[in-house]
């Protein structure tokens, strides 16, 4: 199924050895929210084979790549404060990018090309 105007942001990083997820999450949560923040569904998950590796994915619906600079400008102060709180808890991201969704499928049902 072709999808219009959906983006996914993905970030992968490792928690430092002396940091548990509850401590990280408390620092990671934003200290200010905006009702129009496009990141309305954010999923955090650990790698099954490496429980220190944390993947965070945001699904952004009804958005286009051209919208990104506007969000970045508005969210920059909040994100800078979040970064300051977590910078000593995690390593540098091994993945930090935005993808434009081209298909969304239900693999439990027959599909056509």
Short mmCIF file of N, CA, C and O in Angstrom, two decimals:
data_model
loop_
_atom_site.label_atom_id
_atom_site.label_comp_id
_atom_site.label_asym_id
_atom_site.label_seq_id
_atom_site.Cartn_x
_atom_site.Cartn_y
_atom_site.Cartn_z
N UNK A 1 0.85 -1.18 0.00
CA UNK A 1 0.00 0.00 0.00
C UNK A 1 0.90 1.24 0.00
O UNK A 1 1.77 1.40 0.84
N UNK A 2 0.69 2.12 -0.93
CA UNK A 2 1.46 3.35 -0.98
C UNK A 2 0.97 4.31 0.11
O UNK A 2 -0.20 4.41 0.37
N UNK A 3 1.92 4.97 0.73
CA UNK A 3 1.60 5.88 1.83
C UNK A 3 2.04 7.29 1.44
O UNK A 3 3.14 7.48 0.96
N UNK A 4 1.18 8.23 1.64
CA UNK A 4 1.51 9.63 1.35
C UNK A 4 1.84 10.34 2.65
O UNK A 4 1.18 10.15 3.66
N UNK A 5 2.86 11.14 2.64
CA UNK A 5 3.16 12.07 3.73
C UNK A 5 3.32 11.39 5.09
O UNK A 5 2.67 11.76 6.05
N UNK A 6 4.18 10.37 5.15
CA UNK A 6 4.51 9.77 6.44
C UNK A 6 6.03 9.66 6.53
O UNK A 6 6.69 9.26 5.58
N UNK A 7 6.55 10.07 7.69
CA UNK A 7 7.99 9.99 7.94
C UNK A 7 8.23 9.12 9.17
O UNK A 7 7.36 8.99 10.03
N UNK A 8 9.42 8.57 9.23
CA UNK A 8 9.87 7.84 10.42
C UNK A 8 11.25 8.37 10.78
O UNK A 8 12.12 8.45 9.91
N UNK A 9 11.42 8.76 12.03
CA UNK A 9 12.75 9.10 12.51
C UNK A 9 13.25 7.92 13.32
O UNK A 9 12.48 7.27 14.03
N UNK A 10 14.53 7.64 13.20
CA UNK A 10 15.11 6.51 13.91
C UNK A 10 16.44 6.91 14.52
O UNK A 10 17.26 7.57 13.87
N UNK A 11 16.62 6.53 15.79
CA UNK A 11 17.88 6.78 16.48
C UNK A 11 18.24 5.54 17.28
O UNK A 11 17.41 4.99 17.99
N UNK A 12 19.49 5.12 17.13
CA UNK A 12 20.00 3.99 17.90
C UNK A 12 21.22 4.47 18.68
O UNK A 12 22.07 5.17 18.14
N UNK A 13 21.29 4.08 19.94
CA UNK A 13 22.43 4.45 20.80
C UNK A 13 22.53 3.44 21.92
O UNK A 13 21.60 2.69 22.18
N UNK A 14 23.68 3.44 22.60
CA UNK A 14 23.92 2.52 23.71
C UNK A 14 23.86 3.26 25.03
O UNK A 14 24.48 4.32 25.18
N UNK A 15 23.14 2.67 25.97
CA UNK A 15 23.17 3.20 27.33
C UNK A 15 24.54 2.89 27.92
O UNK A 15 25.09 1.81 27.70
N UNK A 16 25.10 3.83 28.66
CA UNK A 16 26.35 3.58 29.36
C UNK A 16 26.12 2.45 30.38
O UNK A 16 25.00 2.24 30.86
N UNK A 17 27.20 1.74 30.71
CA UNK A 17 27.09 0.57 31.58
C UNK A 17 26.48 0.87 32.94
O UNK A 17 25.81 0.03 33.51
N UNK A 18 26.69 2.06 33.46
CA UNK A 18 26.19 2.39 34.80
C UNK A 18 24.83 3.08 34.79
O UNK A 18 24.39 3.59 35.81
N UNK A 19 24.13 3.06 33.65
CA UNK A 19 22.83 3.75 33.53
C UNK A 19 21.74 2.72 33.25
O UNK A 19 21.84 1.92 32.33
N UNK A 20 20.68 2.75 34.06
CA UNK A 20 19.53 1.90 33.77
C UNK A 20 18.50 2.69 32.97
O UNK A 20 18.53 3.92 32.91
N UNK A 21 17.57 1.95 32.34
CA UNK A 21 16.61 2.61 31.46
C UNK A 21 15.73 3.60 32.21
O UNK A 21 15.43 4.68 31.69
N UNK A 22 15.30 3.30 33.41
CA UNK A 22 14.42 4.21 34.17
C UNK A 22 15.10 5.55 34.39
O UNK A 22 14.47 6.61 34.24
N UNK A 23 16.39 5.54 34.71
CA UNK A 23 17.14 6.79 34.91
C UNK A 23 17.24 7.55 33.60
O UNK A 23 17.02 8.77 33.54
N UNK A 24 17.58 6.83 32.52
CA UNK A 24 17.69 7.46 31.21
C UNK A 24 16.34 8.06 30.80
O UNK A 24 16.27 9.21 30.37
N UNK A 25 15.27 7.29 30.93
CA UNK A 25 13.95 7.76 30.50
C UNK A 25 13.53 9.02 31.24
O UNK A 25 12.99 9.95 30.64
N UNK A 26 13.80 9.07 32.54
CA UNK A 26 13.45 10.27 33.31
C UNK A 26 14.15 11.50 32.74
O UNK A 26 13.54 12.57 32.61
N UNK A 27 15.41 11.36 32.37
CA UNK A 27 16.16 12.49 31.79
C UNK A 27 15.74 12.76 30.34
O UNK A 27 15.76 13.90 29.88
N UNK A 28 15.35 11.71 29.61
CA UNK A 28 15.01 11.81 28.20
C UNK A 28 13.66 12.49 27.96
O UNK A 28 13.48 13.19 26.95
N UNK A 29 12.72 12.31 28.87
CA UNK A 29 11.39 12.90 28.66
C UNK A 29 11.49 14.40 28.49
O UNK A 29 12.21 15.08 29.22
N UNK A 30 10.75 14.96 27.53
CA UNK A 30 10.82 16.41 27.32
C UNK A 30 10.27 17.19 28.51
O UNK A 30 9.32 16.76 29.17
N UNK A 31 10.88 18.34 28.76
CA UNK A 31 10.43 19.19 29.87
C UNK A 31 9.39 20.21 29.40
O UNK A 31 8.89 21.01 30.19
N UNK A 32 9.09 20.19 28.13
CA UNK A 32 8.09 21.08 27.54
C UNK A 32 7.49 20.34 26.35
O UNK A 32 8.21 19.70 25.59
N UNK A 33 6.17 20.40 26.19
CA UNK A 33 5.52 19.75 25.06
C UNK A 33 4.73 20.77 24.26
O UNK A 33 4.31 21.80 24.78
N UNK A 34 4.54 20.44 22.99
CA UNK A 34 3.78 21.28 22.08
C UNK A 34 2.65 20.45 21.49
O UNK A 34 2.90 19.35 20.98
N UNK A 35 1.41 20.93 21.56
CA UNK A 35 0.29 20.16 21.02
C UNK A 35 0.46 19.82 19.54
O UNK A 35 -0.07 18.81 19.08
N UNK A 36 1.22 20.63 18.80
CA UNK A 36 1.40 20.36 17.38
C UNK A 36 2.70 19.64 17.06
O UNK A 36 3.12 19.55 15.91
N UNK A 37 3.36 19.08 18.08
CA UNK A 37 4.57 18.28 17.85
C UNK A 37 4.18 17.12 16.95
O UNK A 37 3.24 16.38 17.26
N UNK A 38 4.84 16.93 15.82
CA UNK A 38 4.44 15.88 14.89
C UNK A 38 4.78 14.47 15.39
O UNK A 38 4.30 13.49 14.84
N UNK A 39 5.58 14.35 16.43
CA UNK A 39 6.01 13.05 16.93
C UNK A 39 4.99 12.51 17.93
O UNK A 39 5.24 12.44 19.12
N UNK A 40 3.83 12.12 17.42
CA UNK A 40 2.74 11.69 18.29
C UNK A 40 2.82 10.21 18.65
O UNK A 40 2.10 9.76 19.54
N UNK A 41 3.65 9.45 17.96
CA UNK A 41 3.85 8.04 18.31
C UNK A 41 5.36 7.79 18.34
O UNK A 41 6.01 7.76 17.29
N UNK A 42 5.91 7.61 19.53
CA UNK A 42 7.34 7.35 19.70
C UNK A 42 7.49 6.01 20.40
O UNK A 42 6.88 5.78 21.44
N UNK A 43 8.30 5.15 19.81
CA UNK A 43 8.51 3.80 20.33
C UNK A 43 9.98 3.67 20.72
O UNK A 43 10.86 4.00 19.93
N UNK A 44 10.22 3.19 21.93
CA UNK A 44 11.58 2.89 22.38
C UNK A 44 11.68 1.39 22.60
O UNK A 44 10.77 0.79 23.18
N UNK A 45 12.80 0.80 22.17
CA UNK A 45 12.96 -0.66 22.28
C UNK A 45 14.43 -1.01 22.44
O UNK A 45 15.31 -0.33 21.89
N UNK A 46 14.67 -2.08 23.19
CA UNK A 46 16.02 -2.59 23.34
C UNK A 46 16.28 -3.71 22.34
O UNK A 46 15.38 -4.50 22.03
N UNK A 47 17.51 -3.80 21.89
CA UNK A 47 17.97 -4.88 21.04
C UNK A 47 17.92 -6.18 21.86
O UNK A 47 18.48 -6.23 22.95
N UNK A 48 17.27 -7.20 21.36
CA UNK A 48 17.14 -8.46 22.09
C UNK A 48 18.51 -9.07 22.36
O UNK A 48 18.73 -9.67 23.40
N UNK A 49 19.45 -8.90 21.43
CA UNK A 49 20.78 -9.49 21.58
C UNK A 49 21.74 -8.60 22.36
O UNK A 49 22.80 -9.06 22.78
N UNK A 50 21.40 -7.34 22.52
CA UNK A 50 22.27 -6.40 23.25
C UNK A 50 21.38 -5.43 24.02
O UNK A 50 21.00 -4.38 23.50
N UNK A 51 21.01 -5.75 25.25
CA UNK A 51 20.05 -4.93 26.00
C UNK A 51 20.56 -3.55 26.40
O UNK A 51 19.82 -2.78 27.01
N UNK A 52 21.76 -3.17 26.05
CA UNK A 52 22.25 -1.81 26.28
C UNK A 52 21.95 -0.93 25.05
O UNK A 52 22.01 0.29 25.13
N UNK A 53 21.65 -1.56 23.92
CA UNK A 53 21.38 -0.82 22.68
C UNK A 53 19.91 -0.44 22.62
O UNK A 53 19.03 -1.30 22.64
N UNK A 54 19.65 0.84 22.55
CA UNK A 54 18.29 1.38 22.57
C UNK A 54 17.96 2.02 21.22
O UNK A 54 18.71 2.86 20.72
N UNK A 55 16.84 1.61 20.66
CA UNK A 55 16.34 2.18 19.41
C UNK A 55 15.11 3.00 19.73
O UNK A 55 14.22 2.53 20.46
N UNK A 56 15.06 4.22 19.23
CA UNK A 56 13.89 5.08 19.39
C UNK A 56 13.39 5.43 17.99
O UNK A 56 14.16 5.91 17.15
N UNK A 57 12.11 5.20 17.77
CA UNK A 57 11.49 5.46 16.47
C UNK A 57 10.28 6.37 16.69
O UNK A 57 9.47 6.11 17.57
N UNK A 58 10.19 7.41 15.89
CA UNK A 58 9.01 8.28 15.91
C UNK A 58 8.30 8.14 14.57
O UNK A 58 8.93 8.27 13.51
N UNK A 59 7.02 7.87 14.61
CA UNK A 59 6.20 7.79 13.40
C UNK A 59 5.47 9.12 13.27
O UNK A 59 4.76 9.54 14.18
N UNK A 60 5.69 9.76 12.15
CA UNK A 60 5.15 11.10 11.92
C UNK A 60 4.20 11.04 10.72
O UNK A 60 4.63 10.86 9.59
N UNK A 61 2.94 11.16 11.00
CA UNK A 61 1.92 11.08 9.94
C UNK A 61 1.57 12.47 9.43
O UNK A 61 1.73 13.46 10.13
N UNK A 62 1.07 12.51 8.21
CA UNK A 62 0.64 13.77 7.59
C UNK A 62 1.75 14.81 7.61
O UNK A 62 1.56 15.95 8.04
N UNK A 63 2.92 14.41 7.14
CA UNK A 63 4.07 15.31 7.11
C UNK A 63 4.90 15.03 5.87
O UNK A 63 4.84 13.94 5.30
N UNK A 64 5.66 16.02 5.51
CA UNK A 64 6.54 15.90 4.35
C UNK A 64 7.94 16.37 4.75
O UNK A 64 8.09 17.13 5.71
N UNK A 65 8.96 15.92 4.03
CA UNK A 65 10.32 16.35 4.35
C UNK A 65 10.48 17.88 4.40
O UNK A 65 11.26 18.39 5.21
N UNK A 66 9.71 18.59 3.62
CA UNK A 66 9.80 20.05 3.61
C UNK A 66 9.38 20.66 4.95
O UNK A 66 9.74 21.80 5.27
N UNK A 67 8.62 19.90 5.76
CA UNK A 67 8.17 20.40 7.07
C UNK A 67 9.26 20.33 8.14
O UNK A 67 9.16 20.98 9.17
N UNK A 68 10.29 19.54 7.91
CA UNK A 68 11.30 19.27 8.94
C UNK A 68 11.97 20.54 9.47
O UNK A 68 12.09 20.71 10.68
N UNK A 69 12.43 21.46 8.63
CA UNK A 69 13.09 22.66 9.17
C UNK A 69 12.22 23.46 10.13
O UNK A 69 12.71 24.01 11.12
N UNK A 70 10.93 23.51 9.89
CA UNK A 70 10.01 24.24 10.77
C UNK A 70 9.97 23.58 12.14
O UNK A 70 10.05 24.24 13.18
N UNK A 71 9.86 22.24 12.18
CA UNK A 71 9.84 21.52 13.46
C UNK A 71 11.15 21.69 14.19
O UNK A 71 11.16 21.92 15.40
N UNK A 72 12.24 21.53 13.44
CA UNK A 72 13.56 21.62 14.08
C UNK A 72 13.75 22.97 14.78
O UNK A 72 14.26 23.03 15.89
N UNK A 73 13.33 24.01 14.13
CA UNK A 73 13.48 25.34 14.73
C UNK A 73 12.64 25.46 16.01
O UNK A 73 13.11 25.94 17.03
N UNK A 74 11.41 24.99 15.95
CA UNK A 74 10.52 25.10 17.11
C UNK A 74 10.97 24.20 18.27
O UNK A 74 10.92 24.59 19.43
N UNK A 75 11.41 22.98 17.95
CA UNK A 75 11.76 22.01 18.97
C UNK A 75 13.20 22.12 19.45
O UNK A 75 13.56 21.49 20.45
N UNK A 76 14.02 22.91 18.78
CA UNK A 76 15.46 22.98 19.09
C UNK A 76 15.76 23.28 20.56
O UNK A 76 16.60 22.60 21.15
N UNK A 77 15.13 24.26 21.20
CA UNK A 77 15.46 24.52 22.61
C UNK A 77 15.14 23.33 23.53
O UNK A 77 15.92 23.01 24.42
N UNK A 78 14.01 22.67 23.29
CA UNK A 78 13.62 21.52 24.10
C UNK A 78 14.60 20.37 23.87
O UNK A 78 15.06 19.72 24.82
N UNK A 79 14.94 20.12 22.62
CA UNK A 79 15.86 19.04 22.29
C UNK A 79 17.26 19.32 22.85
O UNK A 79 17.94 18.39 23.30
N UNK A 80 17.69 20.57 22.85
CA UNK A 80 19.00 20.92 23.42
C UNK A 80 19.04 20.63 24.91
O UNK A 80 20.03 20.08 25.43
N UNK A 81 17.96 20.95 25.60
CA UNK A 81 17.90 20.65 27.04
C UNK A 81 17.89 19.14 27.29
O UNK A 81 18.55 18.64 28.20
N UNK A 82 17.14 18.40 26.46
CA UNK A 82 17.12 16.94 26.60
C UNK A 82 18.52 16.37 26.37
O UNK A 82 18.97 15.51 27.12
N UNK A 83 19.18 16.85 25.35
CA UNK A 83 20.54 16.36 25.06
C UNK A 83 21.46 16.62 26.25
O UNK A 83 22.24 15.74 26.63
N UNK A 84 21.37 17.80 26.83
CA UNK A 84 22.22 18.11 27.99
C UNK A 84 21.96 17.15 29.14
O UNK A 84 22.89 16.77 29.86
N UNK A 85 20.72 16.73 29.32
CA UNK A 85 20.39 15.83 30.43
C UNK A 85 20.87 14.40 30.18
O UNK A 85 21.19 13.68 31.12
N UNK A 86 20.91 13.96 28.91
CA UNK A 86 21.23 12.56 28.63
C UNK A 86 22.65 12.34 28.11
O UNK A 86 23.10 11.20 28.03
N UNK A 87 23.36 13.41 27.78
CA UNK A 87 24.66 13.26 27.09
C UNK A 87 25.67 12.40 27.84
O UNK A 87 26.50 11.75 27.21
N UNK A 88 25.61 12.36 29.15
CA UNK A 88 26.54 11.55 29.92
C UNK A 88 25.97 10.18 30.28
O UNK A 88 26.55 9.47 31.10
N UNK A 89 24.84 9.82 29.66
CA UNK A 89 24.20 8.53 29.94
C UNK A 89 24.27 7.56 28.77
O UNK A 89 24.03 6.37 28.94
N UNK A 90 24.57 8.09 27.59
CA UNK A 90 24.56 7.27 26.37
C UNK A 90 25.75 7.62 25.49
O UNK A 90 26.30 8.71 25.58
N UNK A 91 26.08 6.68 24.61
CA UNK A 91 27.10 6.95 23.62
C UNK A 91 26.50 7.72 22.46
O UNK A 91 25.29 7.96 22.40
N UNK A 92 27.35 8.11 21.53
CA UNK A 92 26.89 8.82 20.33
C UNK A 92 25.96 7.90 19.53
O UNK A 92 26.15 6.68 19.52
N UNK A 93 24.97 8.47 18.87
CA UNK A 93 24.07 7.63 18.07
C UNK A 93 24.82 6.88 16.98
O UNK A 93 25.73 7.43 16.34
N UNK A 94 24.45 5.63 16.78
CA UNK A 94 24.99 4.86 15.66
C UNK A 94 24.07 4.98 14.45
O UNK A 94 24.46 4.63 13.34
N UNK A 95 22.88 5.48 14.68
CA UNK A 95 21.91 5.77 13.62
C UNK A 95 21.09 6.95 14.10
O UNK A 95 20.64 6.97 15.25
N UNK A 96 20.93 7.93 13.24
CA UNK A 96 20.11 9.11 13.57
C UNK A 96 19.68 9.72 12.26
O UNK A 96 20.40 10.51 11.66
N UNK A 97 18.50 9.33 11.79
CA UNK A 97 18.08 9.77 10.46
C UNK A 97 16.55 9.81 10.34
O UNK A 97 15.84 9.38 11.23
N UNK A 98 16.10 10.35 9.22
CA UNK A 98 14.68 10.45 8.91
C UNK A 98 14.44 9.69 7.61
O UNK A 98 15.18 9.85 6.64
N UNK A 99 13.40 8.87 7.62
CA UNK A 99 13.02 8.11 6.43
C UNK A 99 11.64 8.57 5.97
O UNK A 99 10.78 8.86 6.80
N UNK A 100 11.43 8.58 4.65
CA UNK A 100 10.10 8.82 4.12
C UNK A 100 9.48 7.46 3.81
O UNK A 100 10.07 6.64 3.09
N UNK A 101 8.31 7.20 4.36
CA UNK A 101 7.64 5.92 4.19
C UNK A 101 7.11 5.83 2.75
O UNK A 101 6.48 6.76 2.25
N UNK A 102 7.38 4.69 2.12
CA UNK A 102 6.91 4.46 0.76
C UNK A 102 5.86 3.36 0.70
O UNK A 102 5.17 3.22 -0.30
N UNK A 103 5.75 2.57 1.77
CA UNK A 103 4.74 1.52 1.82
C UNK A 103 4.46 1.16 3.27
O UNK A 103 5.34 1.27 4.13
N UNK A 104 3.23 0.74 3.53
CA UNK A 104 2.83 0.24 4.83
C UNK A 104 1.98 -1.00 4.55
O UNK A 104 0.96 -0.89 3.87
N UNK A 105 2.44 -2.15 5.03
CA UNK A 105 1.80 -3.41 4.69
C UNK A 105 1.42 -4.21 5.92
O UNK A 105 2.07 -4.11 6.96
N UNK A 106 0.42 -5.02 5.77
CA UNK A 106 0.00 -6.00 6.77
C UNK A 106 0.41 -7.37 6.22
O UNK A 106 -0.23 -7.89 5.32
N UNK A 107 1.50 -7.93 6.76
CA UNK A 107 2.04 -9.17 6.23
C UNK A 107 1.24 -10.41 6.64
O UNK A 107 1.56 -11.51 6.23
N UNK A 108 0.17 -10.22 7.40
CA UNK A 108 -0.69 -11.35 7.73
C UNK A 108 -1.77 -11.56 6.67
O UNK A 108 -2.56 -12.47 6.77
N UNK A 109 -1.75 -10.71 5.65
CA UNK A 109 -2.74 -10.78 4.57
C UNK A 109 -2.02 -10.85 3.24
O UNK A 109 -0.90 -10.33 3.10
N UNK A 110 -2.66 -11.45 2.22
CA UNK A 110 -2.04 -11.48 0.88
C UNK A 110 -1.80 -10.05 0.38
O UNK A 110 -2.61 -9.15 0.60
N UNK A 111 -0.67 -9.87 -0.30
CA UNK A 111 -0.31 -8.56 -0.83
C UNK A 111 -0.12 -8.64 -2.34
O UNK A 111 0.20 -9.70 -2.88
N UNK A 112 -0.27 -7.52 -2.98
CA UNK A 112 0.04 -7.44 -4.41
C UNK A 112 1.06 -6.32 -4.59
O UNK A 112 1.16 -5.42 -3.78
N UNK A 113 1.78 -6.39 -5.69
CA UNK A 113 2.82 -5.41 -5.96
C UNK A 113 2.30 -4.09 -6.29
O UNK A 113 1.60 -3.40 -6.43
#
